[in-house]
Structure formats: C-alpha cells, structure tokens
Amino acid sequence: MPVDAGALRDLIALRDRLDAKVAAAVRAYDESGLWACDGSTSMTAWLRSTVGMSSRDAGRVAARAKRLARLPVVAAAWADGVLSTGQVDAVLAAVNAKTVDRFADHEHELLPALAELAPADVTRAMRVWKAHAEAAAGLELAPDERERRLHLSPVGDEWAID
C-alpha cells in the first residue's frame, strides 16, 4: 500500500463497500436464525463468540444490519459506494422504530442530497429531519430527552446556549 492520500481514500472506500456487504450477510444470517445452530442466543452473541467481535462491535454490526433491512435504498447506496459508512451511521442514528417507516417512504428523494454531505453534516441534516418527522407524527419527546437537548441561539455576533 503506497503512502498516498488517493490510495488510502480508495482503500477506505473499498472497506465501506465491504462493510455494506457484511451488513447484508449479517441481516440474512440473522433472519434465518442460523446463529442458534451454534448455541448462540442472538446474532450479537454469535458475532461475539464465533467471529470474535467485541460486544460493542457485535451489537453495532447486528443493529446496523437489522435497521438497514427497513431502508433498502440506503443499503443499496452504501453497497454501491454512493454513501460512506459514516454517512450511513449518521442516517441510522437519527432513524428509530417510530420514524423508520417515514424515512423509508422518503429515502429515495433524500439520498442524493445526503450523499453530497460530510458525515457530520448528514448528522445535522438528519436531526432536522427527525424533529420534523416526530412533529408530523405527533411524537412527544420523553422528559429526559427534552432536558438533554442543547439549544444555540444567535445573540448579536455571538451564540448563546439556552
């Protein structure tokens, strides 16, 4: 591997596409329930015991695969290299059980814009999307989630934390 920015960028893009294929394979294996044949109690447990993943990584890989089953456009864009792993994780962090169907209804229209953004910007865009989706669905934040929200307000040339 040459010490070159372009080569490293290409290598990481290949890893992202491989991660997408791993997620698809994990989802299929999980849905089949074959992890139980090895005495595991879940896909996450199988990834820990059979593949040697850490608990954190196994949980993240299994959860990512399960959530992507509901978002086929995101999964396909990731596998095709249109979205990076960072962008996919930013989308998945904002989409929960209450909003996944709403996002799935609009993912085809949203993906071209999200693909152009850096992962941090995808995170910001998805926070806005999530707030609108929850408002449209009439979902109320739990009291502890309201308390954890940070609000920045412009005050002259400065920003104030509310």
PDB file of C-alpha atoms in Angstrom:
ATOM      1  CA  MET A   1       0.000   0.000   0.000  1.00  0.00           C
ATOM      2  CA  PRO A   2       1.668   3.223  -1.075  1.00  0.00           C
ATOM      3  CA  VAL A   3       1.741   6.143   1.323  1.00  0.00           C
ATOM      4  CA  ASP A   4      -0.610   8.212  -0.784  1.00  0.00           C
ATOM      5  CA  ALA A   5      -3.818  10.079   0.016  1.00  0.00           C
ATOM      6  CA  GLY A   6      -5.647   8.810  -3.072  1.00  0.00           C
ATOM      7  CA  ALA A   7      -4.693   5.180  -2.442  1.00  0.00           C
ATOM      8  CA  LEU A   8      -5.762   5.425   1.198  1.00  0.00           C
ATOM      9  CA  ARG A   9      -9.063   7.080   0.214  1.00  0.00           C
ATOM     10  CA  ASP A  10      -9.712   4.271  -2.301  1.00  0.00           C
ATOM     11  CA  LEU A  11      -8.864   1.610   0.273  1.00  0.00           C
ATOM     12  CA  ILE A  12     -11.285   3.087   2.816  1.00  0.00           C
ATOM     13  CA  ALA A  13     -13.996   3.344   0.133  1.00  0.00           C
ATOM     14  CA  LEU A  14     -13.487  -0.376  -0.587  1.00  0.00           C
ATOM     15  CA  ARG A  15     -13.758  -1.156   3.136  1.00  0.00           C
ATOM     16  CA  ASP A  16     -17.025   0.810   3.276  1.00  0.00           C
ATOM     17  CA  ARG A  17     -18.439  -1.259   0.423  1.00  0.00           C
ATOM     18  CA  LEU A  18     -17.254  -4.446   2.129  1.00  0.00           C
ATOM     19  CA  ASP A  19     -18.922  -3.299   5.374  1.00  0.00           C
ATOM     20  CA  ALA A  20     -22.164  -2.910   3.389  1.00  0.00           C
ATOM     21  CA  LYS A  21     -21.853  -6.475   2.133  1.00  0.00           C
ATOM     22  CA  VAL A  22     -21.110  -7.694   5.660  1.00  0.00           C
ATOM     23  CA  ALA A  23     -24.243  -5.927   6.900  1.00  0.00           C
ATOM     24  CA  ALA A  24     -26.346  -7.599   4.201  1.00  0.00           C
ATOM     25  CA  ALA A  25     -24.884 -11.012   5.046  1.00  0.00           C
ATOM     26  CA  VAL A  26     -25.396 -10.471   8.791  1.00  0.00           C
ATOM     27  CA  ARG A  27     -29.008  -9.472   8.158  1.00  0.00           C
ATOM     28  CA  ALA A  28     -29.658 -12.603   6.072  1.00  0.00           C
ATOM     29  CA  TYR A  29     -27.958 -14.842   8.636  1.00  0.00           C
ATOM     30  CA  ASP A  30     -29.863 -13.194  11.472  1.00  0.00           C
ATOM     31  CA  GLU A  31     -33.212 -13.501   9.679  1.00  0.00           C
ATOM     32  CA  SER A  32     -32.529 -17.190   9.026  1.00  0.00           C
ATOM     33  CA  GLY A  33     -31.886 -17.803  12.720  1.00  0.00           C
ATOM     34  CA  LEU A  34     -28.861 -19.955  11.875  1.00  0.00           C
ATOM     35  CA  TRP A  35     -26.930 -18.389  14.750  1.00  0.00           C
ATOM     36  CA  ALA A  36     -28.961 -20.655  17.068  1.00  0.00           C
ATOM     37  CA  CYS A  37     -27.398 -23.762  15.477  1.00  0.00           C
ATOM     38  CA  ASP A  38     -24.145 -22.869  17.220  1.00  0.00           C
ATOM     39  CA  GLY A  39     -25.902 -22.480  20.566  1.00  0.00           C
ATOM     40  CA  SER A  40     -25.909 -18.684  20.417  1.00  0.00           C
ATOM     41  CA  THR A  41     -28.825 -16.749  21.831  1.00  0.00           C
ATOM     42  CA  SER A  42     -28.763 -13.951  19.258  1.00  0.00           C
ATOM     43  CA  MET A  43     -26.922 -12.619  16.224  1.00  0.00           C
ATOM     44  CA  THR A  44     -24.938 -10.341  18.516  1.00  0.00           C
ATOM     45  CA  ALA A  45     -23.916 -13.264  20.719  1.00  0.00           C
ATOM     46  CA  TRP A  46     -22.931 -15.277  17.634  1.00  0.00           C
ATOM     47  CA  LEU A  47     -20.743 -12.435  16.362  1.00  0.00           C
ATOM     48  CA  ARG A  48     -19.037 -12.249  19.757  1.00  0.00           C
ATOM     49  CA  SER A  49     -18.484 -15.954  20.287  1.00  0.00           C
ATOM     50  CA  THR A  50     -17.934 -17.234  16.758  1.00  0.00           C
ATOM     51  CA  VAL A  51     -16.339 -14.309  14.959  1.00  0.00           C
ATOM     52  CA  GLY A  52     -14.540 -12.831  17.956  1.00  0.00           C
ATOM     53  CA  MET A  53     -16.030  -9.340  17.809  1.00  0.00           C
ATOM     54  CA  SER A  54     -16.114  -7.175  20.896  1.00  0.00           C
ATOM     55  CA  SER A  55     -19.531  -6.760  22.500  1.00  0.00           C
ATOM     56  CA  ARG A  56     -19.696  -3.167  21.266  1.00  0.00           C
ATOM     57  CA  ASP A  57     -18.804  -4.030  17.675  1.00  0.00           C
ATOM     58  CA  ALA A  58     -21.075  -7.080  17.566  1.00  0.00           C
ATOM     59  CA  GLY A  59     -24.016  -5.055  18.830  1.00  0.00           C
ATOM     60  CA  ARG A  60     -23.337  -2.258  16.360  1.00  0.00           C
ATOM     61  CA  VAL A  61     -22.970  -4.611  13.374  1.00  0.00           C
ATOM     62  CA  ALA A  62     -26.125  -6.571  14.242  1.00  0.00           C
ATOM     63  CA  ALA A  63     -28.205  -3.440  14.927  1.00  0.00           C
ATOM     64  CA  ARG A  64     -26.984  -1.745  11.735  1.00  0.00           C
ATOM     65  CA  ALA A  65     -27.893  -4.807   9.678  1.00  0.00           C
ATOM     66  CA  LYS A  66     -31.344  -5.079  11.240  1.00  0.00           C
ATOM     67  CA  ARG A  67     -32.173  -1.390  10.749  1.00  0.00           C
ATOM     68  CA  LEU A  68     -30.946  -1.411   7.140  1.00  0.00           C
ATOM     69  CA  ALA A  69     -33.438  -4.169   6.354  1.00  0.00           C
ATOM     70  CA  ARG A  70     -36.104  -1.448   6.560  1.00  0.00           C
ATOM     71  CA  LEU A  71     -34.093   1.005   4.413  1.00  0.00           C
ATOM     72  CA  PRO A  72     -33.269  -0.731   1.135  1.00  0.00           C
ATOM     73  CA  VAL A  73     -32.313   2.465  -0.723  1.00  0.00           C
ATOM     74  CA  VAL A  74     -29.779   3.396   1.948  1.00  0.00           C
ATOM     75  CA  ALA A  75     -28.419  -0.165   1.964  1.00  0.00           C
ATOM     76  CA  ALA A  76     -28.067  -0.193  -1.835  1.00  0.00           C
ATOM     77  CA  ALA A  77     -26.404   3.239  -1.887  1.00  0.00           C
ATOM     78  CA  TRP A  78     -23.909   2.059   0.715  1.00  0.00           C
ATOM     79  CA  ALA A  79     -23.150  -1.149  -1.198  1.00  0.00           C
ATOM     80  CA  ASP A  80     -22.696   0.851  -4.420  1.00  0.00           C
ATOM     81  CA  GLY A  81     -20.290   3.278  -2.773  1.00  0.00           C
ATOM     82  CA  VAL A  82     -22.669   6.234  -3.043  1.00  0.00           C
ATOM     83  CA  LEU A  83     -22.778   6.559   0.761  1.00  0.00           C
ATOM     84  CA  SER A  84     -19.883   6.041   3.143  1.00  0.00           C
ATOM     85  CA  THR A  85     -20.144   4.097   6.375  1.00  0.00           C
ATOM     86  CA  GLY A  86     -20.032   7.405   8.258  1.00  0.00           C
ATOM     87  CA  GLN A  87     -22.978   8.744   6.273  1.00  0.00           C
ATOM     88  CA  VAL A  88     -24.964   5.532   6.789  1.00  0.00           C
ATOM     89  CA  ASP A  89     -24.291   5.572  10.522  1.00  0.00           C
ATOM     90  CA  ALA A  90     -25.437   9.210  10.689  1.00  0.00           C
ATOM     91  CA  VAL A  91     -28.709   8.281   8.989  1.00  0.00           C
ATOM     92  CA  LEU A  92     -29.237   5.251  11.210  1.00  0.00           C
ATOM     93  CA  ALA A  93     -28.527   7.249  14.362  1.00  0.00           C
ATOM     94  CA  ALA A  94     -31.474   9.527  13.574  1.00  0.00           C
ATOM     95  CA  VAL A  95     -33.924   6.881  12.394  1.00  0.00           C
ATOM     96  CA  ASN A  96     -35.645   4.947  15.154  1.00  0.00           C
ATOM     97  CA  ALA A  97     -38.515   2.480  15.372  1.00  0.00           C
ATOM     98  CA  LYS A  98     -41.046   5.326  15.358  1.00  0.00           C
ATOM     99  CA  THR A  99     -39.629   7.115  12.314  1.00  0.00           C
ATOM    100  CA  VAL A 100     -38.099   4.359  10.171  1.00  0.00           C
ATOM    101  CA  ASP A 101     -41.182   3.870   8.001  1.00  0.00           C
ATOM    102  CA  ARG A 102     -41.458   7.604   7.374  1.00  0.00           C
ATOM    103  CA  PHE A 103     -37.798   7.761   6.336  1.00  0.00           C
ATOM    104  CA  ALA A 104     -38.234   4.680   4.144  1.00  0.00           C
ATOM    105  CA  ASP A 105     -41.064   6.476   2.345  1.00  0.00           C
ATOM    106  CA  HIS A 106     -38.713   9.368   1.516  1.00  0.00           C
ATOM    107  CA  GLU A 107     -35.250   7.801   1.362  1.00  0.00           C
ATOM    108  CA  HIS A 108     -35.182   7.761  -2.435  1.00  0.00           C
ATOM    109  CA  GLU A 109     -35.674  11.545  -2.540  1.00  0.00           C
ATOM    110  CA  LEU A 110     -33.389  12.320   0.416  1.00  0.00           C
ATOM    111  CA  LEU A 111     -30.402  10.163  -0.526  1.00  0.00           C
ATOM    112  CA  PRO A 112     -28.994  12.301  -3.369  1.00  0.00           C
ATOM    113  CA  ALA A 113     -28.755  15.319  -1.059  1.00  0.00           C
ATOM    114  CA  LEU A 114     -27.350  13.298   1.852  1.00  0.00           C
ATOM    115  CA  ALA A 115     -24.738  11.679  -0.391  1.00  0.00           C
ATOM    116  CA  GLU A 116     -23.237  15.092  -1.088  1.00  0.00           C
ATOM    117  CA  LEU A 117     -22.734  15.868   2.616  1.00  0.00           C
ATOM    118  CA  ALA A 118     -19.924  15.001   5.003  1.00  0.00           C
ATOM    119  CA  PRO A 119     -21.000  12.638   7.811  1.00  0.00           C
ATOM    120  CA  ALA A 120     -21.150  15.497  10.350  1.00  0.00           C
ATOM    121  CA  ASP A 121     -23.441  17.416   8.011  1.00  0.00           C
ATOM    122  CA  VAL A 122     -25.573  14.312   7.460  1.00  0.00           C
ATOM    123  CA  THR A 123     -25.907  14.125  11.249  1.00  0.00           C
ATOM    124  CA  ARG A 124     -27.112  17.729  11.393  1.00  0.00           C
ATOM    125  CA  ALA A 125     -29.496  17.260   8.456  1.00  0.00           C
ATOM    126  CA  MET A 126     -30.908  14.083   9.966  1.00  0.00           C
ATOM    127  CA  ARG A 127     -31.506  15.819  13.306  1.00  0.00           C
ATOM    128  CA  VAL A 128     -33.620  18.386  11.482  1.00  0.00           C
ATOM    129  CA  TRP A 129     -35.390  15.637   9.527  1.00  0.00           C
ATOM    130  CA  LYS A 130     -36.044  13.678  12.736  1.00  0.00           C
ATOM    131  CA  ALA A 131     -37.518  16.706  14.503  1.00  0.00           C
ATOM    132  CA  HIS A 132     -39.878  17.311  11.583  1.00  0.00           C
ATOM    133  CA  ALA A 133     -40.775  13.622  11.308  1.00  0.00           C
ATOM    134  CA  GLU A 134     -41.549  13.385  15.010  1.00  0.00           C
ATOM    135  CA  ALA A 135     -43.588  16.593  14.900  1.00  0.00           C
ATOM    136  CA  ALA A 136     -45.541  15.359  11.875  1.00  0.00           C
ATOM    137  CA  ALA A 137     -46.229  12.075  13.633  1.00  0.00           C
ATOM    138  CA  GLY A 138     -47.251  13.874  16.808  1.00  0.00           C
ATOM    139  CA  LEU A 139     -44.484  12.185  18.776  1.00  0.00           C
ATOM    140  CA  GLU A 140     -43.576  13.823  22.051  1.00  0.00           C
ATOM    141  CA  LEU A 141     -40.059  13.664  23.430  1.00  0.00           C
ATOM    142  CA  ALA A 142     -39.668  11.942  26.751  1.00  0.00           C
ATOM    143  CA  PRO A 143     -38.927  14.387  29.615  1.00  0.00           C
ATOM    144  CA  ASP A 144     -35.343  13.169  29.949  1.00  0.00           C
ATOM    145  CA  GLU A 145     -34.747  13.741  26.198  1.00  0.00           C
ATOM    146  CA  ARG A 146     -36.112  17.288  26.442  1.00  0.00           C
ATOM    147  CA  GLU A 147     -33.716  18.023  29.282  1.00  0.00           C
ATOM    148  CA  ARG A 148     -30.716  16.779  27.297  1.00  0.00           C
ATOM    149  CA  ARG A 149     -31.348  18.989  24.280  1.00  0.00           C
ATOM    150  CA  LEU A 150     -28.894  21.781  23.629  1.00  0.00           C
ATOM    151  CA  HIS A 151     -30.192  24.950  22.014  1.00  0.00           C
ATOM    152  CA  LEU A 152     -27.957  27.558  20.429  1.00  0.00           C
ATOM    153  CA  SER A 153     -29.405  30.986  19.804  1.00  0.00           C
ATOM    154  CA  PRO A 154     -27.746  33.826  17.897  1.00  0.00           C
ATOM    155  CA  VAL A 155     -27.137  36.873  20.080  1.00  0.00           C
ATOM    156  CA  GLY A 156     -25.543  39.639  18.022  1.00  0.00           C
ATOM    157  CA  ASP A 157     -22.293  38.212  16.666  1.00  0.00           C
ATOM    158  CA  GLU A 158     -22.173  35.535  19.378  1.00  0.00           C
ATOM    159  CA  TRP A 159     -24.051  32.345  20.162  1.00  0.00           C
ATOM    160  CA  ALA A 160     -25.772  31.686  23.465  1.00  0.00           C
ATOM    161  CA  ILE A 161     -26.687  28.323  24.936  1.00  0.00           C
ATOM    162  CA  ASP A 162     -30.321  28.128  26.054  1.00  0.00           C
TER     163      ASP A 162
END
